[in-house]
Coordinates of C-alpha atoms and ligand atoms in Angstrom, one line a residue:
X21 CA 131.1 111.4 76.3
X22 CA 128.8 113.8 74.8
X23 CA 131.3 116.7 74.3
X24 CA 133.4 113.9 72.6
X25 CA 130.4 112.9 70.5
X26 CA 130.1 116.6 69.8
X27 CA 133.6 117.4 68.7
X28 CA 133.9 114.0 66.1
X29 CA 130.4 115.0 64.7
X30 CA 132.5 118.4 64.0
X31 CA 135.3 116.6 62.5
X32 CA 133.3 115.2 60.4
X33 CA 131.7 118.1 59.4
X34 CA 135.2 119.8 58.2
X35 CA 136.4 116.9 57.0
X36 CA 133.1 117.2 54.5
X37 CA 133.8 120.7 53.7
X38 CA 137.2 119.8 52.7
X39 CA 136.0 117.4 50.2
X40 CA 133.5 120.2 48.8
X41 CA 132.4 120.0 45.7
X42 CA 130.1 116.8 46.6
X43 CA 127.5 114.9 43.9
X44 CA 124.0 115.2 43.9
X45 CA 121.8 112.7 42.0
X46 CA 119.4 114.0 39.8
X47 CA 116.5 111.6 40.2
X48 CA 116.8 111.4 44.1
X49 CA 118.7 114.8 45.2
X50 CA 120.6 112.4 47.6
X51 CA 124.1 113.9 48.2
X52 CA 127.3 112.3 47.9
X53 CA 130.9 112.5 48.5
X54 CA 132.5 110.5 45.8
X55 CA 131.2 110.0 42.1
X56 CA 129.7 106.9 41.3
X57 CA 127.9 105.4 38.3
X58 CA 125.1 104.1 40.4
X59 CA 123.5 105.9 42.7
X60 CA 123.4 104.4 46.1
X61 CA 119.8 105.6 47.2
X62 CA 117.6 105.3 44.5
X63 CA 119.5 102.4 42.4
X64 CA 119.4 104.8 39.5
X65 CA 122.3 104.6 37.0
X66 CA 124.5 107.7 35.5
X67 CA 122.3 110.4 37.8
X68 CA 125.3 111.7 39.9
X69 CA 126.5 114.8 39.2
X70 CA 129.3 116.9 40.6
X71 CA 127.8 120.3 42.5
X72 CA 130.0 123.0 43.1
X73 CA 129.4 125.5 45.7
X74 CA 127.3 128.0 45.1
X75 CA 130.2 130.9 46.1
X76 CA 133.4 130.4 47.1
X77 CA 132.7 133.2 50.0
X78 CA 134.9 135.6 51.5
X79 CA 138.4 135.4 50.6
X80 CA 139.8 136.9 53.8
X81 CA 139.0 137.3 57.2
X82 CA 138.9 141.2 56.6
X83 CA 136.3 140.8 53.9
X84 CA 133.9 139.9 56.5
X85 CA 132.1 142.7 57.7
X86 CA 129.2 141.3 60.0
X87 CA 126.3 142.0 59.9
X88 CA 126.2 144.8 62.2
X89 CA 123.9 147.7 61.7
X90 CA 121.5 145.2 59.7
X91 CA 119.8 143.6 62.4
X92 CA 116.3 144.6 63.4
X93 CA 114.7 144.4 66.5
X94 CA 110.9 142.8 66.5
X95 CA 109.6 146.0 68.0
X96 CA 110.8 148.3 65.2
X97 CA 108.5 146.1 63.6
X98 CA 105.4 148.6 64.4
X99 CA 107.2 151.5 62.4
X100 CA 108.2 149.8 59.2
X101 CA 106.0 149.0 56.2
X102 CA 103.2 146.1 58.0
X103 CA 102.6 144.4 54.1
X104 CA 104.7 143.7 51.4
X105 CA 103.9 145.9 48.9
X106 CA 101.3 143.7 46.6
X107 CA 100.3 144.3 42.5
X108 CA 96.9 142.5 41.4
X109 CA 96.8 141.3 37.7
X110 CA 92.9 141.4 37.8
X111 CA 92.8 138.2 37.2
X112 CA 90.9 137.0 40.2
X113 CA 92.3 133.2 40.4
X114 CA 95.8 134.0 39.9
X115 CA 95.9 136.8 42.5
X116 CA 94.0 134.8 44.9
X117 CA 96.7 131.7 44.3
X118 CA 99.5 134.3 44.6
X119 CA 98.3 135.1 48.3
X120 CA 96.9 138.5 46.8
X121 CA 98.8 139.8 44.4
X122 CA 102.1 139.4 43.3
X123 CA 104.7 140.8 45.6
X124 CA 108.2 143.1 44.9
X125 CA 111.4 141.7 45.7
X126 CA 109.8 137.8 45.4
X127 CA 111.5 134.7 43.8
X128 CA 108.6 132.5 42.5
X129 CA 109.1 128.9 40.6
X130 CA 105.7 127.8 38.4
X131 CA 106.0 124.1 37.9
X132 CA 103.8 121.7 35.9
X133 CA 104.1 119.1 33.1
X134 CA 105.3 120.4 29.9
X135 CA 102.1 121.1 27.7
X136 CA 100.2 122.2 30.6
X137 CA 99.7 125.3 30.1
X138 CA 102.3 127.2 31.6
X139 CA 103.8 129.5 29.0
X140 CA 100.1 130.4 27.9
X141 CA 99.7 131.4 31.4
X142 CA 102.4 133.5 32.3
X143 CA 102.1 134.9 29.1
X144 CA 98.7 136.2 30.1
X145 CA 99.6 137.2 33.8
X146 CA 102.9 139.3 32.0
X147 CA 100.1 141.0 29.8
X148 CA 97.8 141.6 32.7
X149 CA 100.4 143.3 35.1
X150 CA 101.9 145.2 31.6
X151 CA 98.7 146.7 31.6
X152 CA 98.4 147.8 35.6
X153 CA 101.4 149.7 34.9
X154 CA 104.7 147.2 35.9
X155 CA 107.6 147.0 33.9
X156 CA 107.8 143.4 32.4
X157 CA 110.1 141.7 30.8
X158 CA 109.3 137.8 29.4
X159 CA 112.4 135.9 28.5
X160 CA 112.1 132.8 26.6
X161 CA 114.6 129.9 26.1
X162 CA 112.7 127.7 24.3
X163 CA 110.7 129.4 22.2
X164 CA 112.1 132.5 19.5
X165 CA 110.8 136.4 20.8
X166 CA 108.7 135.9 17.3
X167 CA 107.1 132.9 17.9
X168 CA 106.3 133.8 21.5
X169 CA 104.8 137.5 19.7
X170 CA 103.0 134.6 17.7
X171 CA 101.3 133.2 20.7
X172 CA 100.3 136.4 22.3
X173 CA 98.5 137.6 19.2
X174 CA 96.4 134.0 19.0
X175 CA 96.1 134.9 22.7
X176 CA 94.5 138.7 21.6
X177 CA 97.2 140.2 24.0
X178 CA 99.7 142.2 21.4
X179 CA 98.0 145.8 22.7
X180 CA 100.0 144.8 26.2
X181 CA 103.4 146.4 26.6
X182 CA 105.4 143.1 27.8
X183 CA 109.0 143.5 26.2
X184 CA 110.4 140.0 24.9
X185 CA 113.5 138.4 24.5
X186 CA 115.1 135.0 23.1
X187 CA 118.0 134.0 25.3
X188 CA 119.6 131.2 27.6
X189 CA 122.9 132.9 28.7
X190 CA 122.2 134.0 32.3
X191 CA 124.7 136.7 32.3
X192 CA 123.9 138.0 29.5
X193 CA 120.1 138.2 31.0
X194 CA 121.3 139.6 34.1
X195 CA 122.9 142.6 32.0
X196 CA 119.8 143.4 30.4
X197 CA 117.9 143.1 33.7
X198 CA 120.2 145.5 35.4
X199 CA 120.0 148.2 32.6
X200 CA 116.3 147.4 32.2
X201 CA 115.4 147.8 35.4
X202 CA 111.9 146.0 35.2
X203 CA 109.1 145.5 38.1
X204 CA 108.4 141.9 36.7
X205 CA 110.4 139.2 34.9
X206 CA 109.7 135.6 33.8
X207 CA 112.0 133.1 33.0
X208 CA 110.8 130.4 30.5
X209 CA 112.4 127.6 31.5
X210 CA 115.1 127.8 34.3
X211 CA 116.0 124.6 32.8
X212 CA 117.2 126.4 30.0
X213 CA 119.3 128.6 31.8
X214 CA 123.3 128.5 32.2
X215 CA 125.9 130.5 33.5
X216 CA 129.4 130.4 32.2
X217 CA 130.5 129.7 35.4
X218 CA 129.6 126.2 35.8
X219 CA 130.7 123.4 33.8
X220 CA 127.4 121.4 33.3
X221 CA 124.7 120.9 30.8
X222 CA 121.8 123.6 31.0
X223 CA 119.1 121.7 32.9
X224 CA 121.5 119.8 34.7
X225 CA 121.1 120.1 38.7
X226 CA 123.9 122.0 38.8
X227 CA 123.0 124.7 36.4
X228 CA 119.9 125.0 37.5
X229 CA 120.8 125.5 41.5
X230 CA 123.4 128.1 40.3
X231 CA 120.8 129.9 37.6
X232 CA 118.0 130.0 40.3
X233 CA 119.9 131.0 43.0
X234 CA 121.4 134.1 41.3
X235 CA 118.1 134.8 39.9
X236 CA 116.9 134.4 43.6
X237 CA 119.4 136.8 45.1
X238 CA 118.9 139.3 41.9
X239 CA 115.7 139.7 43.1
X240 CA 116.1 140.3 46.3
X241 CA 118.9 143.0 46.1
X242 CA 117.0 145.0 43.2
X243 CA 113.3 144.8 44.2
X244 CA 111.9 142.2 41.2
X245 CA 109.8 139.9 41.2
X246 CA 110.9 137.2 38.9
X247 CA 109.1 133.7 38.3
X248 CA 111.0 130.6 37.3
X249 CA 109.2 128.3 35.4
X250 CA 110.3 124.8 36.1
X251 CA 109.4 121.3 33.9
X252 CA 108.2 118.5 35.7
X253 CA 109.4 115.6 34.1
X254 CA 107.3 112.4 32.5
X255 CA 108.7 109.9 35.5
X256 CA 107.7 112.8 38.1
X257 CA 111.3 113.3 38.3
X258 CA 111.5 117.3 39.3
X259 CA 115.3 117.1 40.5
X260 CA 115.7 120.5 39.0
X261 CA 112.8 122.3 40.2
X262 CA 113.2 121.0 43.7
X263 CA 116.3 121.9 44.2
X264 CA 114.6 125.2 43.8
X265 CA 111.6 125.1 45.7
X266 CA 113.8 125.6 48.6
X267 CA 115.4 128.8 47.3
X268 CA 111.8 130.8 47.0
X269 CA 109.3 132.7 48.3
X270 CA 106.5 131.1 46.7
X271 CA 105.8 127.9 45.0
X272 CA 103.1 127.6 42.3
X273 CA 102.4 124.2 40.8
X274 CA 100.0 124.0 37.4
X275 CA 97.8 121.2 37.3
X276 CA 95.2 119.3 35.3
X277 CA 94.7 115.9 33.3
X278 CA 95.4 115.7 29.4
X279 CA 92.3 114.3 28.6
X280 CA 90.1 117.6 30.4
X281 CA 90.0 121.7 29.8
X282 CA 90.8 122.5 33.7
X283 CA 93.9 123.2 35.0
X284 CA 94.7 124.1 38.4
X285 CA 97.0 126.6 39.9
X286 CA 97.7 125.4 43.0
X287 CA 99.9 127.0 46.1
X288 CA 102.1 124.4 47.5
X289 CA 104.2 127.0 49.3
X290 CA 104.2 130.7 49.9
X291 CA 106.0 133.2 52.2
X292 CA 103.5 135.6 51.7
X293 CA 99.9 133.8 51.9
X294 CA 98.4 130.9 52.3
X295 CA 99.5 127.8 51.0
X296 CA 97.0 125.2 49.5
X297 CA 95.1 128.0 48.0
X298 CA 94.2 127.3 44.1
X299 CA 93.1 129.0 41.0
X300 CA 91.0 127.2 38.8
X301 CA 91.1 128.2 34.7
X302 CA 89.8 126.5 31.8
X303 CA 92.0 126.2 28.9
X304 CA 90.5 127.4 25.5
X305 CA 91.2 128.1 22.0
X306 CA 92.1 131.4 23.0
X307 CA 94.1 130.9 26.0
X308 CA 93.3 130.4 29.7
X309 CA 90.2 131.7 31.2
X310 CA 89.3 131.7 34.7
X311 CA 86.8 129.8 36.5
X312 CA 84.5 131.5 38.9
X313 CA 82.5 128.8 40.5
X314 CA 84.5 126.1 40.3
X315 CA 82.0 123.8 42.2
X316 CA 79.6 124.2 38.7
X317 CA 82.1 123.0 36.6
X318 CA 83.0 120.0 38.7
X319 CA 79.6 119.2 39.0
X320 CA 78.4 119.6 35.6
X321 CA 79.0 116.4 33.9
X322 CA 76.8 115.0 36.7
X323 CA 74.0 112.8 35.5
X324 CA 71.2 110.7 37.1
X325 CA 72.4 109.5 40.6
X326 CA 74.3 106.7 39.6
X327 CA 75.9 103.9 42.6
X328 CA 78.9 105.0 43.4
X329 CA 78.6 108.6 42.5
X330 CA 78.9 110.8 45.9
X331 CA 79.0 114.6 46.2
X332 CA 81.7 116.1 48.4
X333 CA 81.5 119.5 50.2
X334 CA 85.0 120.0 50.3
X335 CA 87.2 123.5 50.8
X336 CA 90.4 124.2 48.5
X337 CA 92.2 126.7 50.2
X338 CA 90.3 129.6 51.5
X339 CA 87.0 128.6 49.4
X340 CA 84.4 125.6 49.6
X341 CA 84.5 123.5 46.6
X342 CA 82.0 120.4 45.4
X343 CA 83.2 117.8 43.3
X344 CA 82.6 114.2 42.8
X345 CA 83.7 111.0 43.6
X346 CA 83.3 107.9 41.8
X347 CA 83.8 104.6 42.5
X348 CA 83.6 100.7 40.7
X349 CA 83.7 97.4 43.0
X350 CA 84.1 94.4 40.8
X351 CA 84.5 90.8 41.7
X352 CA 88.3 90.1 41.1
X353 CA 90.0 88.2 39.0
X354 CA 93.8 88.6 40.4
X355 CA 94.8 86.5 43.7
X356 CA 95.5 90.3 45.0
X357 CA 92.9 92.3 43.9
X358 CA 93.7 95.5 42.3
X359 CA 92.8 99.1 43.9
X360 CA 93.3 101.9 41.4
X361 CA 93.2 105.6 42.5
X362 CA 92.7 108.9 40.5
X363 CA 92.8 112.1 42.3
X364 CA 92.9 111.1 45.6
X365 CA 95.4 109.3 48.3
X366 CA 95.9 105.7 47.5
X367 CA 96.9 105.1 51.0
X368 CA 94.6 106.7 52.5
X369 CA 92.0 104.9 50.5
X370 CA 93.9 101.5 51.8
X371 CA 93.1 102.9 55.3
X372 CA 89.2 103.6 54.6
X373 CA 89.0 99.9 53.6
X374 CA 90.0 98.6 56.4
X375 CA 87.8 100.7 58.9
X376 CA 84.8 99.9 56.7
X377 CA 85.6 96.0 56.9
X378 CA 86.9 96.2 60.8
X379 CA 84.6 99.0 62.3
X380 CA 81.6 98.5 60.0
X381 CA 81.4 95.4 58.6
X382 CA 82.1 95.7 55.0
X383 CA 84.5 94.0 53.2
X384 CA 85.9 94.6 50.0
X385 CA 88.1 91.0 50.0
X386 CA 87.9 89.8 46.5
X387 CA 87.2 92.8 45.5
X388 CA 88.8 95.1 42.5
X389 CA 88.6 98.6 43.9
X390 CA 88.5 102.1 41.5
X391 CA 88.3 105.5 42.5
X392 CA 88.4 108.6 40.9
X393 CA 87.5 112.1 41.5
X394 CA 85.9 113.5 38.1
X395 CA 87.1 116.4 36.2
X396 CA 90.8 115.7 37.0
X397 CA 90.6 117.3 40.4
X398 CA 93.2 116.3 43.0
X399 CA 92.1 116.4 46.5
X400 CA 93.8 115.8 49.7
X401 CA 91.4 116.7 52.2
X402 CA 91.0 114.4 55.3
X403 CA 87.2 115.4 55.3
X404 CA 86.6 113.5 51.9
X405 CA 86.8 110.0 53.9
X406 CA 83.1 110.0 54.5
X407 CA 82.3 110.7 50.8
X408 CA 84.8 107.8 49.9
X409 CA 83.3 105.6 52.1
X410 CA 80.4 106.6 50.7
X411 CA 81.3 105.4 47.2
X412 CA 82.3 103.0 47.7
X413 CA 79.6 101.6 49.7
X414 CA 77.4 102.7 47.2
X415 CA 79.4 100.9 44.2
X416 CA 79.3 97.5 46.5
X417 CA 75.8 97.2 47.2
X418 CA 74.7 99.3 43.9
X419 CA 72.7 101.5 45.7
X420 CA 72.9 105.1 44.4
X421 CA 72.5 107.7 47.0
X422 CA 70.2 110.9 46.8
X423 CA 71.1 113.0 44.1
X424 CA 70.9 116.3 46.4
X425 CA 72.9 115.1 49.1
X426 CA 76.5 115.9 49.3
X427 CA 78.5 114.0 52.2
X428 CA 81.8 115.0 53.9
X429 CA 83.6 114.3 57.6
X430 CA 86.8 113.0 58.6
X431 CA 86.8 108.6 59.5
X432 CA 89.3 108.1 62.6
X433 CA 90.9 104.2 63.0
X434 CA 88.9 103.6 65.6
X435 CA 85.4 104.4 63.1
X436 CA 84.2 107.9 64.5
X437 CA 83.6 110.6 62.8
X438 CA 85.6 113.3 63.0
X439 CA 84.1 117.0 62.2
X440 CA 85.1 118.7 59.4
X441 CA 86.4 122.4 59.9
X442 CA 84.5 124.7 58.2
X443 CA 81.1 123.0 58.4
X444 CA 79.0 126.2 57.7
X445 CA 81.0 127.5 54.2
X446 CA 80.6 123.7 53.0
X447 CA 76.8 123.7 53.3
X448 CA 76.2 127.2 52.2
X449 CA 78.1 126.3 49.0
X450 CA 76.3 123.0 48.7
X451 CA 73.2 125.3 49.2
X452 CA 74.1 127.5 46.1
X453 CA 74.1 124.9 44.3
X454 CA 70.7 123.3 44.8
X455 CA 71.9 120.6 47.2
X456 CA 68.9 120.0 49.9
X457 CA 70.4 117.5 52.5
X458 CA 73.9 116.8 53.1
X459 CA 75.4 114.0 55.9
X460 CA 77.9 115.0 58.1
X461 CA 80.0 113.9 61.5
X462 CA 78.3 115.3 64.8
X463 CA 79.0 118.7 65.4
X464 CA 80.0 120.3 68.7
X465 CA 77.4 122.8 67.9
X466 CA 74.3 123.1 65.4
X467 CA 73.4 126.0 63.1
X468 CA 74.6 128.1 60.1
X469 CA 73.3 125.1 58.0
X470 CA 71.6 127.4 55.1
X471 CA 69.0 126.0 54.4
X472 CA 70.1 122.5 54.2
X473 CA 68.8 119.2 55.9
X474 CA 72.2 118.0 58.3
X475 CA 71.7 114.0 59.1
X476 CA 74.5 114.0 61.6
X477 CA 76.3 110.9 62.3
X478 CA 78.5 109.7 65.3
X479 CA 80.2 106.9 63.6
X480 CA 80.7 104.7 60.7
X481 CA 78.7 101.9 61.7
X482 CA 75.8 104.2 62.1
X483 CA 76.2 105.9 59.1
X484 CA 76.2 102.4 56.9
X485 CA 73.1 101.2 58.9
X486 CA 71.0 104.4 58.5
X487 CA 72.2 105.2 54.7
X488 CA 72.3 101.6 53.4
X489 CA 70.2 100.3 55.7
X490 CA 70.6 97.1 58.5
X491 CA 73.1 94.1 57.3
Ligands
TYD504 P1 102.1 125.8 26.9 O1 101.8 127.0 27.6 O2 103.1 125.9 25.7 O3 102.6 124.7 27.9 P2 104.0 124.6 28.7 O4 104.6 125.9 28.7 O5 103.5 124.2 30.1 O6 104.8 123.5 28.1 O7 100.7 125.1 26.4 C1 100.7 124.2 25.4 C2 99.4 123.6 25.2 O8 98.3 124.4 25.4 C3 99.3 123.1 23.8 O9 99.0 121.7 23.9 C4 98.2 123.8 23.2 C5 97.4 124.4 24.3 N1 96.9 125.7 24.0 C6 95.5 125.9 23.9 O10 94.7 124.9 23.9 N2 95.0 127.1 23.6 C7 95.8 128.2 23.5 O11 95.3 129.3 23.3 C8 97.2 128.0 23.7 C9 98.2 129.2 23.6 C10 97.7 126.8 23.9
MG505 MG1 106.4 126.4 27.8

C-alpha cells in the first residue's frame, strides 16, 4: 500500500511539472496550477500571476556533467579557509548586524517601509566600505545618479569613491558588473529590476524572483557581495521580498516608527552570524548615526515613576538592552473590551492576562487594555512577561513601582517563573545605568549581580503579593 501511495504521490509530482509554469499570488505566495481571478487562499482578487521557471535546465542528457570532482569531504574541512573572508565598514552597528562584517561572495536583501531610511543607509555603508578600500558600485532605479550625488553631498559623503549609476535593465547591469568587476554592489530597489526575459511588470513576483535570483547566483560565481533592497508594502504585503528571503545569505530588515528618530537594523536571518542581532541608529538631518548605548536612548524620555511604567532588562541579540513598557487599564465601554498592542506580541499579551486572572487572581474583565513599548522598540523576548505583568498590574491598581527597579523573567501557564538566560549581562547593564534593585525569577544559582539588589520570585502569585501587596 505504501509503495503504491509512493508511486501516485510521484505521478502527481510529474504530472505538476508538466503543467509548469504554475501562478503564484502576490499577497499570499500561495501556488497554483490554473489562473484564476480570485485567489483561493487569501480571498484576494486579481493577485495571481503566472511564474515561469527560473531556467529551463539542461537540454540533453549529455549536458549534464555531475557533479563529480566538486564534492568535499567534512574532513578537508581543517585545510581550507575556517572564515569567510569578512570587510568591516567601521560602523560599529552595521558590522555587528552584519554578523561582523560584510562577507564576499554574499547575496543580502535590506527590507523596510519605504521612507525608512534605507537608501540613506546603504548610501552610507557604500561610502564607508569605498573608503576601507572595496570596489563599490550603487545602482539606483528609482532615483537619477545626480539626485542620488545630491543626497550623498547633504550626507557629507562626496570625498568617498562609490561609483553610481541610473538603471533598471538587469542585463544591462549585469554587463557593467562583469566589466566592472566590483567588491560591493547595491541594488536600489529589486522591485525595480527587470530582465528581458520575463514577460511581467518590474516589481511583479515574477520579475523579482528572476532579478534576485540571477543577482544571487552572479554573486556567488564572481565573489560579490551584492545587497537587494526590497520595499515592504503599506498592507505588510512583502510578496516580492519574500520570495527572496529564501534565495540569500542574509536577511536585514530596517525598522522604526514614523513618528520617532530610531530605526533599527535588525537580523532576521543570516548564514554567517547570528540572527536577531540589531543595530540601532538615529536618523538626523545629516543622515543616520549610530547609537552606542542604546539602553540611554530608550530610557531617556523616562520621567517620574508613573503606574504602569516598568523597566525591562532585556537582551537584543548578543547585547543587553533596557527599555520600557507602558501600560493603560481603563473601565470599558465595548461589550468586548479592547486590548491594543504596540511593540510587543498581542498574543502573547492575551496569554499573560489569563495567567494573571487564573494563577494570580487579577482580572482585567471589563477592562480596556493598552500596551506599548516606548521609543518604537519591537521586542519579542519571552523574558519581558514579568515586566508586562508588571504593567499592567501597576496600570490596574495605579500603583507606580520603584523608579530604579527594572523587572524581567519568563511567566509559564501554569504561573512560575521561568529564568531568564543571561541573568548576569541584564543586571550589569541595568547597573550602568543607575538601576539599584531589579526583580527576577529564581535562579538555579546566585551571583554576578553587580552591584544590584535581586528580589527573586518563584511565581506569579508571589510576585503580585510581595510587589502590590496582599489582595
Ligand atoms: P530614504 O533613505 O530615501 O528611505 P527609503 O530608501 O527606505 O525609501 O529616506 C527617506 C527619509 O529619510 C525621508 O523621509 C527623509 C529622511 N532623511 C533624513 O531625515 N535625513 C537625511 O539626511 C536623509 C538623507 C533623509
Ligand atoms: Mg529608497
Amino acid at each position: 500500500m505504501l509503495t503504491a501511495l509512493a508511486s501516485g504521490a510521484k505521478q502527481d509530482q510529474n504530472k505538476n511539472m508538466a503543467k509548469d509554469p504554475t501562478f503564484i499570488c502576490s499577497k499570499c505566495n500561495a501556488a497554483t496550477t490554473k489562473w484564476s481571478g480570485k485567489c483561493d487562499t487569501c480571498g484576494e482578487w486579481n493577485t495571481i500571476e503566472e511564474v515561469k521557471p527560473l531556467s529551463t535546465g539542461p537540454k540533453s542528457k549529455k549536458a549534464m556533467g555531475g557533479i563529480r570532482g566538486k564534492e568535499i569531504t567534512l574532513t578537508d574541512l581543517a585545510t581550507t579557509e575556517k572564515e569567510p573572508p569578512r570587510t568591516l565598514s567601521g560602523v560599529g552597528e552595521l558590522d555587528r548586524t552584519l554578523g561582523g562584517g560584510l562577507v564576499k561572495a554574499s547575496a543580502l536583501l535590506v527590507g523596510g517601509d519605504p521612507g525608512i531610511g534605507k537608501s540613506t543607509l546603504l548610501l552610507q555603508a557604500a561610502a564607508r566600505f569605498a573608503r576601507n578600500g572595496l570596489k563599490v558600485l550603487y545602482i539606483s532605479g528609482e532615483e537619477s545618479a545626480s539626485q542620488v550625488q545630491m543626497r550623498a553631498r547633504r550626507l557629507g559623503l562626496t570625498e568617498s569613491p562609490v561609483k553610481l549609476a541610473s538603471e533598471t535593465n538587469l542585463r544591462d547591469i549585469l554587463t557593467t558588473l562583469e566589466a566592472e568587476q566590483p567588491d560591493f554592489v547595491i541594488i536600489d530597489s529589486i522591485q525595480t529590476m527587470w530582465l528581458d526575459t520575463v514577460e511581467a511588470a518590474p516589481g511583479s513576483v515574477s520579475q523579482v524572483r528572476a532579478a534576485a535570483h540571477e543577482l544571487t547566483s552572479f554573486a556567488k560565481s564572481r565573489g560579490i557581495a551584492v545587497v537587494m533592497v526590497g520595499h515592504v508594502t503599506k498592507e505588510g504585503a512583502i510578496a516580492g521580498p519574500r520570495v527572496v528571503e529564501h534565495m540569500v545569505d542574509t536577511v536585514l530588515y530596517f525598522e522604526g516608527e514614523r513618528g520617532h528618530q530610531f530605526r533599527i537594523l535588525r537580523a532576521v536571518k543570516n548564514r554567517f552570524g547570528p540572527a536577531d542581532e540589531i543595530g540601532v541608529f538615529e536618523m538626523t538631518g545629516k543622515g543616520l548615526a549610530e547609537v552606542k548605548n542604546p539602553s540611554a536612548l530608550f530610557l531617556s524620555e523616562r520621567g517620574d515613576p508613573a503606574p504602569g511604567s516598568v523597566v525591562f532588562a532585556g537582551i537584543e541579540g548578543s547585547r543587553p538592552m533596557l527599555c520600557e513598557f507602558q501600560a493603560l487599564v481603563a473601565p470599558s465601554p465595548h461589550s468586548q473590551p479592547r486590548r491594543t498592542v504596540v511593540g510587543w506580541d498581542g498574543s502573547r499579551l492575551a496569554m499573560i492576562l489569563a495567567v494573571l486572572e487564573s494563577r494570580a487572581g487579577v482580572p482585567f474583565t471589563g477592562l480596556d487594555v493598552y500596551l506599548n513599548v516606548a521609543g518604537g522598540l519591537r521586542v519579542s523576548e519571552p523574558a519581558a512577561d514579568l515586566a508586562v505583568a508588571a504593567a499592567l498590574i501597576s496600570a490596574r491598581e495605579d500603583a507606580a513601582l520603584p523608579k530604579e527597579s527594572v523587572i524581567f523573567g519568563e511567566i509559564s501557564l501554569s504561573g512560575g517563573l521561568r529564568p531568564a538566560p543571561q541573568t548576569e549581562n541584564r543586571l550589569k547593564e541595568a547597573s550602568k545605568l543607575g538601576f539599584t534593585s531589579a526583580i527576577t525569577p529564581v535562579r538555579a544559582k546566585r551571583g554576578g549581580d553587580a552591584g544590584v539588589a535581586v528580589r527573586e520570585m518563584q511565581d506569579l502569585h508571589t510576585f503580585v503579593e510581595q510587589v502590590f501587596g496582599a489582595r
